[in-house]
Amino acid sequence: MDTFTPPKNVSKICCIGAGYVGGPTMAVIADNCPDLKVTIVDVNKERIDAWNSKNLKNLPVFEPGLENIIERTRGKNLFFSSNVHYEIQIADIIFLCVNTPTKSNGLGAGKASDLKWIEICAREISTYAKGNTIVVEKSTVPVKTAEVLKNILNTKSNDKFFSVLSNPEFLAEGSAINDLQNPDRVLIGGEDQNSIKILSQIYSKWVDKNKIITTNVWSSELSKLSANAFLAQRISSINSISAICEKTGADIKEVSKSIGTDKRIGEKFLRSGPGFGGSCFQKDLLNLIYLCDFYNLPEVSQYWEGVIQINNWQKQRISRLVVEKLFGTLNGKKIAILGFAFKANTNDTRESPSIFICNDLLEEGANLHIHDPQVQETQIIQEFKDHSFNNPNKEGYGSWEFSKDIDKVIKDANAAIIVTEWDEYSSINWQEKEKIMSKPSWLFDTRLVSNSKSLEKTNITYWRLGNKINEDKNY
Ligand code: NAD
Ligand code: UGA
């Protein structure tokens, strides 16, 4: 590290990975730093083409506020390219925003993060970069990854030098632009103080200096995993309480509010639901569990395992309840699935609770009609394929279709299940929908967004997560 002299005039940034993190993060940097030229590269040509598409509705990532920023910056100081090697070669700073999913085979399969893509990037950077380059880990990685990166980067020649920083991303999908524009903190871990200063200066163009935290590289890497583990733990905690509410007559919203007013607990992240989804919580928890096992900390590892177990149980208990309430069989029954994204305001379906709930119901022979305002049918096909679900040849396995028309999905349905908290589901007029549903009709609201006033005026029997069921309906 002694030999590293940071680039004198930082003017070119390259980001490897044009996904949910790379795209929005770099767009916000470009927007706030007009003097920097930011280029996002990806091996996925289709994704790059989509980022370059004239029609902003075709961007590969849906995030409120993103289109406006892309419109302002694209072609001015923000570029999307497939020319990975060239952009690496000319960059002063390279951000790594590639995927780090859970390993599917080999050592640590099912727990450890697969660092294949990080390693490929490191090799490419080591080959194509010129001069002194700052390499920034933005992907979420296990502790000590920076060391692996440094080792690979420094193998090629003695006329190029690298400084590795850890700068994990804390944005949440659906609110990514706001999170990036007004972050709670920006975390930068590293050894080389000059490199840290350069990266801090970029963020300080729009982030208050007090919010820029600098640490050693290992603290930074572990803080990211820990933050996600704590957030996931809160969801499993409140979901475990939701089950007690259903047994006792307590109301989970009232309980969340009551405990959240305690400043030490805080009101955020206490919404009970069908379990956490998204590409990161489970992956990062598994990664943490793997680390604990690696360092022979079985008690700590079991503690975090519990968070995942409750999350899986929450999804399963919802599917079981639906089957039970529909007289123990779903064979030939039409069920409307409202929402396939893992949360509202995103088109991301990775690890969405909907995938698992749908599969459980298909296993029971249900005929699912799925609706989501932002998700495409091809994504659902891919998700079922990735999880080896949707086996139409299996005896008794149900069927599914997709529509963007809520009425079509609900018409003749025996039951509707709200799985994603999209705004449009909270404004559904159930008095109207009752007329087109099959009788007796059921609504299962796993997100507590349905309009209970409208529901009370109907003969639809409804179940709201974390509330005692009211089956007192006359047909
Ligand atoms: P993503 O899958 O949406 O995007 C990753 C992109 O990297 C893909 O388009 C892929 O083609 C590209 N890529 C992979 N290897 C490449 C290579 N060698 N050269 C060029 N391109 C390559 O993933 P994401 O959701 O953006 O997540 C990226 C990282 O950020 C992960 O480590 C994740 O844990 C972390 N993270 C994600 C979020 C989130 O909300 N999604 C938030 C914080 C952190
Ligand atoms: C999460 C973290 O919030 C981000 O800080 C982090 O950067 C990111 O993971 C990451 O590392 O990928 P994200 O997964 O995009 O962000 O979305 P969240 O808002 O955290 O929601 C995750 C899941 O938890 C969703 O399925 C959501 O519906 C669920 N959730 C969230 C609840 O069930 N209840 C809540 O109160 C909050």
Coordinates of C-alpha atoms and ligand atoms in Angstrom, one line a residue:
M1 CA 0.0 0.0 0.0
D2 CA 3.0 2.3 0.5
T3 CA 3.5 2.5 -3.2
F4 CA 0.0 3.7 -4.0
T5 CA -0.3 7.2 -5.2
P6 CA -3.9 8.0 -5.9
P7 CA -4.8 9.4 -9.4
K8 CA -4.2 13.2 -9.4
N9 CA -7.3 14.3 -11.2
V10 CA -10.2 11.9 -10.7
S11 CA -12.5 12.4 -13.6
K12 CA -13.5 9.0 -14.8
I13 CA -15.5 6.4 -12.9
C14 CA -16.3 2.9 -14.2
C15 CA -18.9 0.8 -12.5
I16 CA -18.9 -2.9 -13.2
G17 CA -22.5 -4.2 -12.9
A18 CA -25.6 -2.4 -14.3
G19 CA -28.0 -4.0 -11.9
Y20 CA -30.3 -2.8 -9.1
V21 CA -27.3 -1.2 -7.3
G22 CA -25.0 -0.2 -10.1
G23 CA -27.6 1.6 -12.1
P24 CA -29.3 3.8 -9.5
T25 CA -26.1 4.4 -7.5
M26 CA -24.1 5.6 -10.4
A27 CA -27.0 7.7 -11.7
V28 CA -27.1 9.6 -8.4
I29 CA -23.3 10.1 -8.4
A30 CA -23.4 11.4 -12.0
D31 CA -26.3 13.7 -11.1
N32 CA -24.5 15.2 -8.2
C33 CA -21.0 15.3 -9.8
P34 CA -21.4 16.9 -13.3
D35 CA -17.5 17.0 -13.5
L36 CA -17.2 13.3 -13.4
K37 CA -17.8 11.0 -16.3
V38 CA -19.5 7.9 -15.1
T39 CA -19.7 4.7 -17.2
I40 CA -21.6 1.6 -16.2
V41 CA -20.5 -1.6 -17.9
D42 CA -22.0 -5.0 -17.9
V43 CA -21.5 -8.3 -19.7
N44 CA -25.2 -8.6 -20.1
K45 CA -25.7 -6.8 -23.4
E46 CA -29.5 -6.9 -23.2
R47 CA -29.4 -5.1 -19.9
I48 CA -27.1 -2.4 -21.3
D49 CA -29.4 -2.0 -24.3
A50 CA -32.3 -1.6 -21.9
W51 CA -30.5 1.1 -20.0
N52 CA -29.8 2.9 -23.3
S53 CA -33.4 2.5 -24.6
K54 CA -35.1 5.7 -25.7
N55 CA -38.3 4.9 -24.0
L56 CA -37.5 5.4 -20.3
K57 CA -40.3 2.9 -19.4
N58 CA -38.0 0.2 -20.7
L59 CA -35.2 0.7 -18.2
P60 CA -34.3 -2.6 -16.6
V61 CA -34.8 -1.4 -13.1
F62 CA -38.0 0.3 -11.9
E63 CA -37.4 2.8 -9.1
P64 CA -39.5 5.9 -8.3
G65 CA -37.5 8.9 -9.4
L66 CA -34.9 7.0 -11.5
E67 CA -36.3 7.9 -14.9
N68 CA -35.9 11.6 -14.2
I69 CA -32.3 11.3 -13.2
I70 CA -31.5 9.1 -16.3
E71 CA -33.2 11.7 -18.5
R72 CA -31.0 14.4 -17.0
T73 CA -27.7 12.6 -17.0
R74 CA -27.6 9.9 -19.7
G75 CA -25.4 10.9 -22.6
K76 CA -24.1 13.9 -20.7
N77 CA -21.9 12.4 -17.9
L78 CA -23.6 9.0 -17.5
F79 CA -23.0 6.2 -20.0
F80 CA -23.9 2.6 -20.3
S81 CA -21.5 0.4 -22.2
S82 CA -20.6 -3.2 -23.0
N83 CA -17.0 -2.3 -23.6
V84 CA -15.9 -3.5 -20.2
H85 CA -12.1 -3.7 -20.9
Y86 CA -11.8 -0.2 -22.4
E87 CA -13.7 1.4 -19.6
I88 CA -11.6 -0.4 -17.0
Q89 CA -8.5 0.8 -18.8
I90 CA -9.4 4.5 -18.7
A91 CA -11.0 4.6 -15.2
D92 CA -9.5 6.4 -12.2
I93 CA -12.0 4.7 -9.8
I94 CA -13.7 1.3 -10.4
F95 CA -16.8 0.3 -8.5
L96 CA -17.7 -3.3 -8.2
C97 CA -21.4 -3.7 -8.2
V98 CA -21.7 -7.3 -9.4
N99 CA -23.9 -10.0 -7.9
T100 CA -22.7 -12.1 -5.0
P101 CA -25.4 -14.8 -4.6
T102 CA -25.3 -17.7 -2.3
K103 CA -23.0 -20.5 -3.6
S104 CA -25.1 -23.3 -5.2
N105 CA -22.3 -26.0 -5.2
G106 CA -19.0 -26.9 -3.8
L107 CA -17.5 -25.8 -0.5
G108 CA -20.0 -23.7 1.5
A109 CA -22.8 -24.4 -0.9
G110 CA -26.1 -23.0 0.3
K111 CA -24.4 -20.6 2.7
A112 CA -21.3 -18.9 1.6
S113 CA -21.4 -16.1 -1.0
D114 CA -20.3 -17.0 -4.5
L115 CA -17.5 -14.6 -5.2
K116 CA -17.0 -15.8 -8.7
W117 CA -18.1 -12.6 -10.3
I118 CA -16.0 -10.5 -7.9
E119 CA -13.0 -12.6 -8.8
I120 CA -13.5 -12.3 -12.5
C121 CA -13.7 -8.6 -12.2
A122 CA -10.5 -8.5 -10.2
R123 CA -8.7 -10.4 -12.9
E124 CA -10.0 -8.2 -15.6
I125 CA -9.1 -5.1 -13.7
S126 CA -5.6 -6.5 -13.0
T127 CA -5.2 -7.1 -16.7
Y128 CA -6.7 -4.0 -18.2
A129 CA -6.3 -1.2 -15.7
K130 CA -3.5 1.3 -16.2
G131 CA -1.5 3.3 -13.7
N132 CA -3.0 3.9 -10.2
T133 CA -6.6 2.8 -9.7
I134 CA -8.9 2.9 -6.8
V135 CA -11.1 -0.2 -6.7
V136 CA -14.2 0.1 -4.6
E137 CA -16.1 -2.9 -3.3
K138 CA -19.8 -1.9 -3.4
S139 CA -21.2 -5.4 -3.7
T140 CA -22.0 -7.1 -0.4
V141 CA -19.1 -9.5 0.4
P142 CA -17.9 -11.7 3.2
V143 CA -15.3 -10.2 5.6
K144 CA -11.8 -10.3 4.2
T145 CA -12.8 -10.2 0.6
A146 CA -10.8 -7.0 0.1
E147 CA -7.7 -9.1 0.9
V148 CA -8.6 -11.6 -1.8
L149 CA -9.2 -8.7 -4.2
K150 CA -5.8 -7.1 -3.4
N151 CA -4.0 -10.4 -3.9
I152 CA -5.5 -10.9 -7.3
L153 CA -5.1 -7.3 -8.4
N154 CA -1.5 -7.1 -7.5
T155 CA -0.4 -10.2 -9.4
K156 CA 0.0 -8.8 -12.9
S157 CA 2.8 -6.2 -13.2
N158 CA 4.8 -3.7 -11.3
D159 CA 3.6 -0.6 -13.3
K160 CA 0.1 -0.6 -12.0
F161 CA -1.0 0.0 -8.4
F162 CA -4.4 -0.5 -6.7
S163 CA -6.0 0.7 -3.6
V164 CA -9.0 -1.3 -2.4
L165 CA -11.8 0.4 -0.5
S166 CA -15.0 -1.1 1.0
N167 CA -18.0 1.1 0.4
P168 CA -21.1 -1.1 1.0
E169 CA -24.4 0.1 -0.3
F170 CA -27.4 0.4 2.1
L171 CA -30.1 1.4 -0.4
A172 CA -33.4 -0.4 -0.2
E173 CA -35.3 -1.2 -3.4
G174 CA -38.4 0.9 -4.0
S175 CA -36.8 3.9 -2.2
A176 CA -33.3 3.6 -3.8
I177 CA -33.2 7.1 -5.1
N178 CA -34.2 8.8 -1.9
D179 CA -31.9 6.5 0.1
L180 CA -29.0 7.4 -2.2
Q181 CA -29.8 11.1 -2.2
N182 CA -30.3 11.2 1.6
P183 CA -28.4 8.3 3.1
D184 CA -28.3 7.7 6.9
R185 CA -24.6 7.2 6.4
V186 CA -21.9 6.5 3.8
L187 CA -19.5 3.9 5.0
I188 CA -15.9 3.8 3.6
G189 CA -13.4 1.3 4.9
G190 CA -9.8 1.1 3.8
E191 CA -6.2 1.5 4.5
D192 CA -5.0 4.2 2.2
Q193 CA -6.1 7.5 3.6
N194 CA -5.7 9.4 0.4
S195 CA -8.0 7.0 -1.4
I196 CA -10.5 7.3 1.4
K197 CA -10.3 11.1 1.0
I198 CA -10.9 11.0 -2.7
L199 CA -14.0 8.8 -2.3
S200 CA -15.3 11.0 0.6
Q201 CA -14.9 14.1 -1.5
I202 CA -17.2 12.6 -4.2
Y203 CA -19.9 11.8 -1.7
S204 CA -19.5 15.1 0.1
K205 CA -20.9 16.8 -3.0
W206 CA -24.3 16.0 -1.7
V207 CA -23.9 14.1 1.6
D208 CA -23.3 15.9 4.9
K209 CA -19.7 15.2 6.0
N210 CA -20.8 14.0 9.4
K211 CA -22.6 11.2 7.7
I212 CA -19.5 9.9 6.0
I213 CA -18.1 7.2 8.3
T214 CA -14.6 5.9 7.8
T215 CA -13.4 2.6 9.3
N216 CA -11.0 -0.1 8.7
V217 CA -11.9 -2.4 5.8
W218 CA -13.0 -5.4 7.9
S219 CA -15.4 -3.3 10.0
S220 CA -16.9 -1.9 6.9
E221 CA -17.5 -5.4 5.4
L222 CA -18.9 -6.8 8.6
S223 CA -21.1 -3.7 9.2
K224 CA -22.9 -4.4 6.0
L225 CA -23.7 -8.0 6.8
S226 CA -24.6 -7.1 10.4
A227 CA -27.0 -4.3 9.3
N228 CA -28.9 -6.6 7.0
A229 CA -29.0 -9.3 9.7
F230 CA -30.4 -6.9 12.3
L231 CA -33.1 -5.7 9.8
A232 CA -34.1 -9.2 8.9
Q233 CA -34.2 -10.1 12.6
R234 CA -36.7 -7.3 13.3
I235 CA -39.0 -8.7 10.6
S236 CA -38.8 -12.3 12.0
S237 CA -39.4 -10.9 15.4
I238 CA -42.6 -9.0 14.5
N239 CA -43.8 -11.9 12.3
S240 CA -43.4 -14.3 15.2
I241 CA -45.6 -11.9 17.3
S242 CA -48.2 -11.8 14.4
A243 CA -48.8 -15.5 15.0
I244 CA -49.5 -14.9 18.7
C245 CA -51.8 -12.1 17.8
E246 CA -53.9 -14.4 15.7
K247 CA -54.3 -16.8 18.6
T248 CA -55.1 -14.2 21.2
G249 CA -57.1 -11.5 19.6
A250 CA -54.3 -8.9 19.8
D251 CA -53.9 -6.8 16.6
I252 CA -50.4 -6.8 15.2
K253 CA -50.6 -3.2 13.9
E254 CA -51.5 -2.0 17.4
V255 CA -48.7 -4.0 18.9
S256 CA -46.2 -2.7 16.3
K257 CA -47.3 0.8 17.0
S258 CA -47.1 0.4 20.8
I259 CA -43.6 -1.1 20.8
G260 CA -42.3 1.2 18.1
T261 CA -43.1 4.3 20.1
D262 CA -40.3 3.3 22.5
K263 CA -37.4 5.3 21.1
R264 CA -35.0 2.5 21.9
I265 CA -36.9 0.2 19.6
G266 CA -38.0 2.7 17.0
E267 CA -41.0 2.6 14.7
K268 CA -39.4 1.5 11.4
F269 CA -39.2 -2.0 10.1
L270 CA -42.0 -3.4 12.3
R271 CA -44.5 -4.1 9.5
S272 CA -45.6 -7.7 9.8
G273 CA -45.9 -9.5 6.4
P274 CA -45.5 -12.7 4.5
G275 CA -41.8 -12.9 5.4
F276 CA -38.9 -11.0 4.0
G277 CA -37.8 -11.5 0.4
G278 CA -35.4 -9.7 -1.9
S279 CA -32.0 -10.8 -3.1
C280 CA -30.1 -9.9 0.1
F281 CA -31.5 -10.6 3.5
Q282 CA -31.4 -14.4 3.3
K283 CA -28.2 -14.4 1.3
D284 CA -26.4 -12.1 3.8
L285 CA -27.7 -14.0 6.8
L286 CA -26.5 -17.2 5.3
N287 CA -23.2 -15.6 4.6
L288 CA -23.0 -14.5 8.3
I289 CA -23.9 -18.0 9.4
Y290 CA -21.2 -19.4 7.2
L291 CA -18.7 -17.0 8.8
C292 CA -19.7 -18.0 12.3
D293 CA -19.3 -21.7 11.4
F294 CA -16.0 -21.0 9.8
Y295 CA -14.8 -19.3 13.0
N296 CA -16.3 -22.1 15.1
L297 CA -19.0 -20.0 16.7
P298 CA -21.9 -22.5 16.6
E299 CA -24.1 -20.6 19.2
V300 CA -23.9 -17.4 17.2
S301 CA -24.6 -19.3 14.0
Q302 CA -27.7 -21.0 15.5
Y303 CA -29.0 -17.6 16.7
W304 CA -29.0 -16.2 13.2
E305 CA -30.4 -19.5 11.7
G306 CA -33.5 -18.8 13.8
V307 CA -34.2 -15.6 11.8
I308 CA -34.3 -17.6 8.6
Q309 CA -36.4 -20.4 10.1
I310 CA -39.1 -18.0 11.3
N311 CA -39.1 -16.4 7.9
N312 CA -39.6 -19.7 6.1
W313 CA -42.3 -20.7 8.6
Q314 CA -44.2 -17.5 8.1
K315 CA -44.5 -18.1 4.3
Q316 CA -45.5 -21.8 4.9
R317 CA -48.1 -21.0 7.6
I318 CA -49.8 -18.6 5.2
S319 CA -50.1 -21.2 2.5
R320 CA -51.3 -23.8 5.0
L321 CA -54.0 -21.4 6.3
V322 CA -55.3 -20.8 2.8
V323 CA -55.7 -24.5 2.1
E324 CA -57.3 -25.1 5.5
K325 CA -59.8 -22.3 5.1
L326 CA -60.7 -23.4 1.6
F327 CA -62.0 -26.7 3.0
G328 CA -58.6 -28.6 2.8
T329 CA -58.3 -28.7 -1.0
L330 CA -57.5 -26.2 -3.7
N331 CA -58.0 -28.6 -6.6
G332 CA -59.6 -26.7 -9.5
K333 CA -60.1 -23.6 -7.4
K334 CA -59.2 -20.2 -8.8
I335 CA -57.0 -18.1 -6.6
A336 CA -56.0 -14.5 -7.3
I337 CA -52.5 -13.7 -6.3
L338 CA -52.1 -10.0 -5.9
G339 CA -48.5 -9.1 -6.2
F340 CA -45.4 -11.0 -7.2
A341 CA -42.6 -8.4 -6.5
F342 CA -40.9 -8.9 -3.2
K343 CA -42.1 -5.5 -2.0
A344 CA -44.0 -2.6 -3.5
N345 CA -42.4 -0.1 -5.9
T346 CA -39.9 -2.4 -7.4
N347 CA -40.0 -4.9 -10.3
D348 CA -37.6 -7.2 -8.5
T349 CA -38.9 -10.7 -7.7
R350 CA -35.8 -12.3 -6.2
E351 CA -36.7 -14.5 -3.2
S352 CA -40.2 -12.9 -3.2
P353 CA -42.5 -14.6 -0.7
S354 CA -45.0 -14.8 -3.6
I355 CA -42.8 -17.4 -5.3
F356 CA -43.0 -19.8 -2.3
I357 CA -46.6 -19.2 -1.5
C358 CA -47.6 -19.8 -5.2
N359 CA -45.6 -23.0 -5.3
D360 CA -47.3 -24.3 -2.1
L361 CA -50.7 -23.6 -3.6
L362 CA -49.8 -25.1 -6.9
E363 CA -48.7 -28.2 -5.1
E364 CA -52.3 -28.3 -3.8
G365 CA -53.6 -28.2 -7.3
A366 CA -54.7 -24.5 -7.3
N367 CA -55.4 -22.6 -10.5
L368 CA -53.5 -19.3 -9.8
H369 CA -54.2 -16.0 -11.6
I370 CA -51.2 -13.7 -10.8
H371 CA -51.3 -9.9 -11.0
D372 CA -48.4 -7.5 -10.5
P373 CA -48.2 -3.9 -11.9
Q374 CA -44.5 -4.0 -12.6
V375 CA -43.4 -7.6 -12.9
Q376 CA -43.3 -9.3 -16.3
E377 CA -44.6 -12.8 -16.9
T378 CA -41.1 -13.9 -18.1
Q379 CA -39.8 -13.1 -14.6
I380 CA -42.3 -15.4 -13.0
I381 CA -41.4 -18.2 -15.4
Q382 CA -37.8 -17.7 -14.6
E383 CA -38.3 -17.6 -10.9
F384 CA -40.3 -20.9 -10.9
K385 CA -37.6 -22.4 -13.1
D386 CA -34.7 -21.2 -10.9
H387 CA -36.4 -22.7 -7.9
S388 CA -37.3 -25.9 -9.8
F389 CA -41.0 -25.1 -9.2
N390 CA -43.9 -25.3 -11.7
N391 CA -43.9 -28.9 -12.8
P392 CA -47.1 -29.2 -14.8
N393 CA -46.4 -32.8 -15.5
K394 CA -46.5 -33.7 -11.8
E395 CA -49.8 -35.3 -10.9
G396 CA -52.1 -33.0 -9.1
Y397 CA -49.9 -29.9 -9.7
G398 CA -52.0 -26.8 -10.4
S399 CA -51.7 -24.2 -13.2
W400 CA -51.0 -20.5 -13.3
E401 CA -51.5 -17.6 -15.6
F402 CA -50.6 -13.9 -15.4
S403 CA -52.5 -10.8 -16.2
K404 CA -52.1 -7.0 -15.7
D405 CA -55.9 -6.7 -15.3
I406 CA -57.0 -6.9 -11.6
D407 CA -60.6 -7.6 -12.6
K408 CA -59.7 -10.5 -14.8
V409 CA -57.6 -12.0 -12.1
I410 CA -60.3 -11.7 -9.4
K411 CA -63.3 -12.7 -11.6
D412 CA -64.7 -16.1 -10.4
A413 CA -61.9 -16.5 -7.9
N414 CA -62.7 -18.4 -4.7
A415 CA -60.0 -16.4 -2.9
A416 CA -57.7 -13.5 -3.4
I417 CA -54.4 -13.2 -1.6
I418 CA -52.6 -9.9 -1.2
V419 CA -48.9 -10.7 -1.2
T420 CA -47.3 -7.4 -2.2
E421 CA -48.3 -4.1 -0.6
W422 CA -48.9 -2.2 -3.9
D423 CA -50.9 1.0 -3.4
E424 CA -53.5 -0.1 -5.9
Y425 CA -54.4 -3.1 -3.7
S426 CA -55.3 -0.8 -0.8
S427 CA -57.8 1.1 -2.9
I428 CA -59.6 -2.0 -4.2
N429 CA -63.3 -1.7 -3.7
W430 CA -64.3 -5.1 -2.4
Q431 CA -68.0 -4.4 -2.6
E432 CA -67.5 -4.2 -6.4
K433 CA -65.2 -7.2 -6.5
E434 CA -67.5 -9.4 -4.4
K435 CA -70.0 -9.3 -7.3
I436 CA -67.6 -11.0 -9.6
M437 CA -66.0 -13.4 -7.2
S438 CA -67.1 -17.0 -6.7
K439 CA -69.1 -17.7 -3.5
P440 CA -68.1 -18.2 -0.7
S441 CA -65.4 -15.7 -1.3
W442 CA -62.2 -15.2 0.7
L443 CA -59.6 -12.5 1.0
F444 CA -56.2 -13.2 2.7
D445 CA -54.3 -10.0 3.3
T446 CA -50.7 -10.7 4.3
R447 CA -49.7 -7.1 4.1
L448 CA -52.6 -5.4 6.1
V449 CA -53.3 -3.0 3.2
S450 CA -56.9 -3.9 2.3
N451 CA -59.6 -1.5 3.0
S452 CA -61.4 -3.0 6.0
K453 CA -64.3 -0.5 5.8
S454 CA -65.1 -1.7 2.3
L455 CA -64.7 -5.3 3.3
E456 CA -67.0 -5.1 6.3
K457 CA -69.8 -4.2 4.0
T458 CA -69.3 -7.4 2.0
N459 CA -69.9 -11.1 2.6
I460 CA -66.2 -11.8 1.8
T461 CA -64.6 -13.6 4.7
Y462 CA -61.3 -12.0 5.2
W463 CA -58.1 -12.8 7.1
R464 CA -55.7 -10.1 7.9
L465 CA -52.3 -11.2 9.1
G466 CA -51.8 -10.8 12.8
N467 CA -55.5 -10.5 13.5
K468 CA -58.0 -13.0 14.7
I469 CA -60.2 -14.2 11.9
N470 CA -63.8 -13.2 11.5
E471 CA -65.7 -16.0 10.0
D472 CA -69.1 -14.7 11.0
K473 CA -70.4 -14.2 7.5
N474 CA -73.8 -15.1 6.1
Y475 CA -74.1 -16.3 2.6
Ligands
NAD1 P1 -27.8 -7.5 -10.1 O1 -27.8 -9.0 -10.3 O2 -29.0 -6.8 -10.3 O3 -26.6 -6.9 -10.9 C1 -25.3 -7.4 -11.0 C2 -24.9 -7.2 -12.5 O4 -23.5 -7.4 -12.6 C3 -25.6 -8.1 -13.5 O5 -26.2 -7.3 -14.5 C4 -24.4 -8.9 -14.1 O6 -24.6 -9.2 -15.5 C5 -23.2 -8.0 -13.9 N1 -21.9 -8.7 -13.9 C6 -21.6 -9.8 -13.2 N2 -20.3 -10.1 -13.5 C7 -19.8 -9.2 -14.3 C8 -18.6 -9.0 -15.0 N3 -17.6 -9.8 -14.7 N4 -18.4 -7.9 -15.8 C9 -19.5 -7.1 -16.0 N5 -20.7 -7.3 -15.5 C10 -20.9 -8.3 -14.6 O7 -27.3 -7.4 -8.5 P2 -27.6 -6.2 -7.6 O8 -29.0 -6.3 -6.9 O9 -27.3 -4.9 -8.2 O10 -26.6 -6.4 -6.4 C11 -25.2 -6.2 -6.6 C12 -24.5 -6.3 -5.3 O11 -25.0 -5.3 -4.4 C13 -24.7 -7.6 -4.5 O12 -23.6 -8.0 -3.8 C14 -25.8 -7.3 -3.5 O13 -25.7 -8.1 -2.3 C15 -25.4 -5.8 -3.2 N6 -26.6 -5.0 -2.7 C16 -27.8 -5.1 -3.4 C17 -28.8 -4.2 -3.0 C18 -30.2 -4.3 -3.7 O14 -31.1 -3.7 -3.2 N7 -30.3 -5.1 -4.7 C19 -28.6 -3.3 -2.0 C20 -27.4 -3.2 -1.4 C21 -26.4 -4.1 -1.8
UGA2 C1 -32.6 -4.3 2.3 C2 -32.1 -3.3 3.3 O1 -33.2 -2.6 3.8 C3 -31.1 -2.3 2.6 O2 -30.6 -1.4 3.6 C4 -29.9 -3.1 2.0 O3 -29.0 -2.3 1.4 C5 -30.5 -4.1 1.0 O4 -31.4 -5.0 1.7 C6 -29.5 -5.0 0.5 O5 -28.4 -5.2 1.0 O6 -29.8 -5.6 -0.6 P1 -34.3 -4.4 0.3 O7 -34.2 -5.8 0.4 O8 -34.2 -3.7 -1.0 O9 -33.3 -3.6 1.3 O10 -35.8 -4.0 0.9 P2 -36.4 -3.8 2.4 O11 -37.2 -2.7 2.4 O12 -35.3 -4.0 3.4 O13 -37.3 -5.1 2.4 C7 -36.8 -6.4 2.5 C8 -38.0 -7.4 2.7 O14 -38.5 -7.2 4.0 C9 -39.2 -7.2 1.8 O15 -39.7 -8.4 1.4 C10 -40.1 -6.4 2.6 O16 -41.5 -6.6 2.3 C11 -39.9 -7.0 4.0 N1 -40.2 -6.0 5.1 C12 -39.6 -4.9 5.3 C13 -41.2 -6.4 6.0 O17 -41.8 -7.5 5.9 N2 -41.5 -5.6 7.0 C14 -40.9 -4.4 7.2 O18 -41.2 -3.6 8.2 C15 -39.9 -4.0 6.3

